[in-house]
mmCIF file of C-alpha atoms in Angstrom:
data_model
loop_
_atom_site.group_PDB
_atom_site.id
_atom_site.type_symbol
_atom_site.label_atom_id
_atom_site.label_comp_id
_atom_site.label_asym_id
_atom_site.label_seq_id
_atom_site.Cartn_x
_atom_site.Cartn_y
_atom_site.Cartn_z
ATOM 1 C CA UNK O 1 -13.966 -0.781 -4.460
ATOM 2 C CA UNK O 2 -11.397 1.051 -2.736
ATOM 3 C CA UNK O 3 -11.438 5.048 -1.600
ATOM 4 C CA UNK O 4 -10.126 7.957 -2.061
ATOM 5 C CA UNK O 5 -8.931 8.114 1.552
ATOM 6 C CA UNK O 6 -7.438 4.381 1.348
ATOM 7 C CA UNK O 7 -5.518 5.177 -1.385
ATOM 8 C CA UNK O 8 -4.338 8.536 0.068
ATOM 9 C CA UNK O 9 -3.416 6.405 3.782
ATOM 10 C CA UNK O 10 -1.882 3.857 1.794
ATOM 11 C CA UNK O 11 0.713 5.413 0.368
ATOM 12 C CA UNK O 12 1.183 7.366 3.632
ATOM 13 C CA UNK O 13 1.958 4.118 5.415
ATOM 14 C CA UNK O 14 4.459 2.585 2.789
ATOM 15 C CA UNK O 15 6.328 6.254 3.120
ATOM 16 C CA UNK O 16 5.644 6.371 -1.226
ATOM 17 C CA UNK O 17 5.465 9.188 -3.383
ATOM 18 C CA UNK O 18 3.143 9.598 -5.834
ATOM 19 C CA UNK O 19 5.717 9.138 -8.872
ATOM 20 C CA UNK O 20 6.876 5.640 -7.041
ATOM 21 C CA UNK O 21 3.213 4.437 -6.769
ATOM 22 C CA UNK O 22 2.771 5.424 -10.297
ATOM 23 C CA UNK O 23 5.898 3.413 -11.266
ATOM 24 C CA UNK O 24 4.598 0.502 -9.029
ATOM 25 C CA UNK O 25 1.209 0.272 -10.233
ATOM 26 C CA UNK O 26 1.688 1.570 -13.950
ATOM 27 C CA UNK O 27 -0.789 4.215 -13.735
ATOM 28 C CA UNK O 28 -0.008 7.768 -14.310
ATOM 29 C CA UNK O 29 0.746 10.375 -11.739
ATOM 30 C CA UNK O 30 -1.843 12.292 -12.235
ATOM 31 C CA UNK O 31 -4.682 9.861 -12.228
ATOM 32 C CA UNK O 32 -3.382 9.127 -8.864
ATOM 33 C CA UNK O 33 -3.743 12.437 -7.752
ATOM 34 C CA UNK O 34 -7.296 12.763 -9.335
ATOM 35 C CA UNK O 35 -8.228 9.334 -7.402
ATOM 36 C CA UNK O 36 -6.469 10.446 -4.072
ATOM 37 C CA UNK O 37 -8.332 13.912 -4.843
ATOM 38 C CA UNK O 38 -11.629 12.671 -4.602
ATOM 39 C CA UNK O 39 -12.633 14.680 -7.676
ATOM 40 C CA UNK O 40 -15.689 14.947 -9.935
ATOM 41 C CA UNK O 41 -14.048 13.103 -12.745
ATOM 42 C CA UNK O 42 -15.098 9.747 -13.608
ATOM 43 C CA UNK O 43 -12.125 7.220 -12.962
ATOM 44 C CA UNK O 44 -12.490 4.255 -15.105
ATOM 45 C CA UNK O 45 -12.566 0.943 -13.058
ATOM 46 C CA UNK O 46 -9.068 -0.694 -14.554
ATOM 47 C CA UNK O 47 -7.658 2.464 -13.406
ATOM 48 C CA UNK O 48 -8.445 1.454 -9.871
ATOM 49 C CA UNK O 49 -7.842 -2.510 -10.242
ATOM 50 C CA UNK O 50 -4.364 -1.415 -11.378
ATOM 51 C CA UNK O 51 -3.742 0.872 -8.440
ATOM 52 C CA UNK O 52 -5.090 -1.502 -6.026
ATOM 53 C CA UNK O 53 -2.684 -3.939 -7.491
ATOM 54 C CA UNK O 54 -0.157 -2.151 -7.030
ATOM 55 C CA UNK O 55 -0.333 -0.871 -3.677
ATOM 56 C CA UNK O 56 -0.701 -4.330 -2.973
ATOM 57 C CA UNK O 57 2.238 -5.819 -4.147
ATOM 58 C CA UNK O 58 3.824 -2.683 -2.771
ATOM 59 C CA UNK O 59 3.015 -4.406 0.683
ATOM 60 C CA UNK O 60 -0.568 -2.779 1.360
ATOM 61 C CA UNK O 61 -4.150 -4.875 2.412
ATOM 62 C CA UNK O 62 -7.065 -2.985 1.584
ATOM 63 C CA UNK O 63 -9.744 -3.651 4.591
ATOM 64 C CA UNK O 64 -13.199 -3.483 4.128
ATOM 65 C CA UNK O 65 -16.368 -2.004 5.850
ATOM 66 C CA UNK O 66 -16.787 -4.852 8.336
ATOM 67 C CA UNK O 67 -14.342 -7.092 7.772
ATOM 68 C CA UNK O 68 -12.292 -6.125 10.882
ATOM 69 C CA UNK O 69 -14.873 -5.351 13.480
ATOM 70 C CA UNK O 70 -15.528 -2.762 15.391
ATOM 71 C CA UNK O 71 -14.378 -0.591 12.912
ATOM 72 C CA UNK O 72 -14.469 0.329 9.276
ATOM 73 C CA UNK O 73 -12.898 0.814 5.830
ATOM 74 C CA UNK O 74 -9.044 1.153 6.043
ATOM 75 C CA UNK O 75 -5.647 -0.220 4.984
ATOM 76 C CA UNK O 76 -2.767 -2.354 7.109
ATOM 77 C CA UNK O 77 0.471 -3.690 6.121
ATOM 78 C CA UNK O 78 0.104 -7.177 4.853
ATOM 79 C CA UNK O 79 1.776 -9.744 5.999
ATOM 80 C CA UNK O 80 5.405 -10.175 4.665
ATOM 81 C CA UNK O 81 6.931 -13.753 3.695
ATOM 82 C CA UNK O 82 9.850 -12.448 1.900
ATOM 83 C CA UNK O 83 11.560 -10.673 4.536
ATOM 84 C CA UNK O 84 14.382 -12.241 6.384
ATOM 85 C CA UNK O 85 14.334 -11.848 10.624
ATOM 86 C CA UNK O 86 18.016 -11.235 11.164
ATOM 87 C CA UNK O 87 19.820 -13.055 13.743
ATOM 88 C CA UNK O 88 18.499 -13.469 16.925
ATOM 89 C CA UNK O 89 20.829 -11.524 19.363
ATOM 90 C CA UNK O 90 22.021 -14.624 21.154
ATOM 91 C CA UNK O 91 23.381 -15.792 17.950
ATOM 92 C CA UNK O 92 25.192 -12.134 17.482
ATOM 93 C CA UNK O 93 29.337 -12.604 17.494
ATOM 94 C CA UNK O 94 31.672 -10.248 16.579
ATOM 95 C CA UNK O 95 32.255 -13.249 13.362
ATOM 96 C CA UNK O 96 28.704 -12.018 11.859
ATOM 97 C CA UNK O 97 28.872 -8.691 13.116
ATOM 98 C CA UNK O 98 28.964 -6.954 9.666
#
């Protein structure tokens, strides 16, 4: 299960406002503001699943107590396949200069 406070840091670190994570992960707004809010309400479990799916695909991995030692619960960029390096500068011209 993920927290309040890696929700709240992982939408920090993909620079995301609330409305785009709600648009990303199909959950509303305001549930996102009740998770990141740490509040008395009960938050039903798909709720959660979705947003974790969404910050996810958004580019987020959710790290858990102990899985990265010495330290504890948090979130990192994930590892991106999709992006595409550039040219390396000693390939740079002024022909692909654009």
């Amino acid at each position: 299960m993920i927290t309040a406070a890696q929700v709240r840091a992982a939408r920090a670190l993909l620079g995301l406002t609330v409305d785009q994570v709600s648009a990303q992960s199909g959950v509303s707004a305001f549930m996102i503001l009740q998770v990141e809010g740490e509040t008395s309400a009960t938050i039903e479990p798909a709720v959660i699943l979705a947003l974790r799916a969404g910050l996810e695909k958004a580019g987020i991995s959710f790290v858990g107590d102990g899985d990265c030692p010495p330290g504890g619960m948090g979130v990192r960029l994930a590892a991106r396949h999709d992006t595409d390096d550039g040219l390396r500068p000693e390939n740079l011209n002024a022909t692909n200069d654009g």
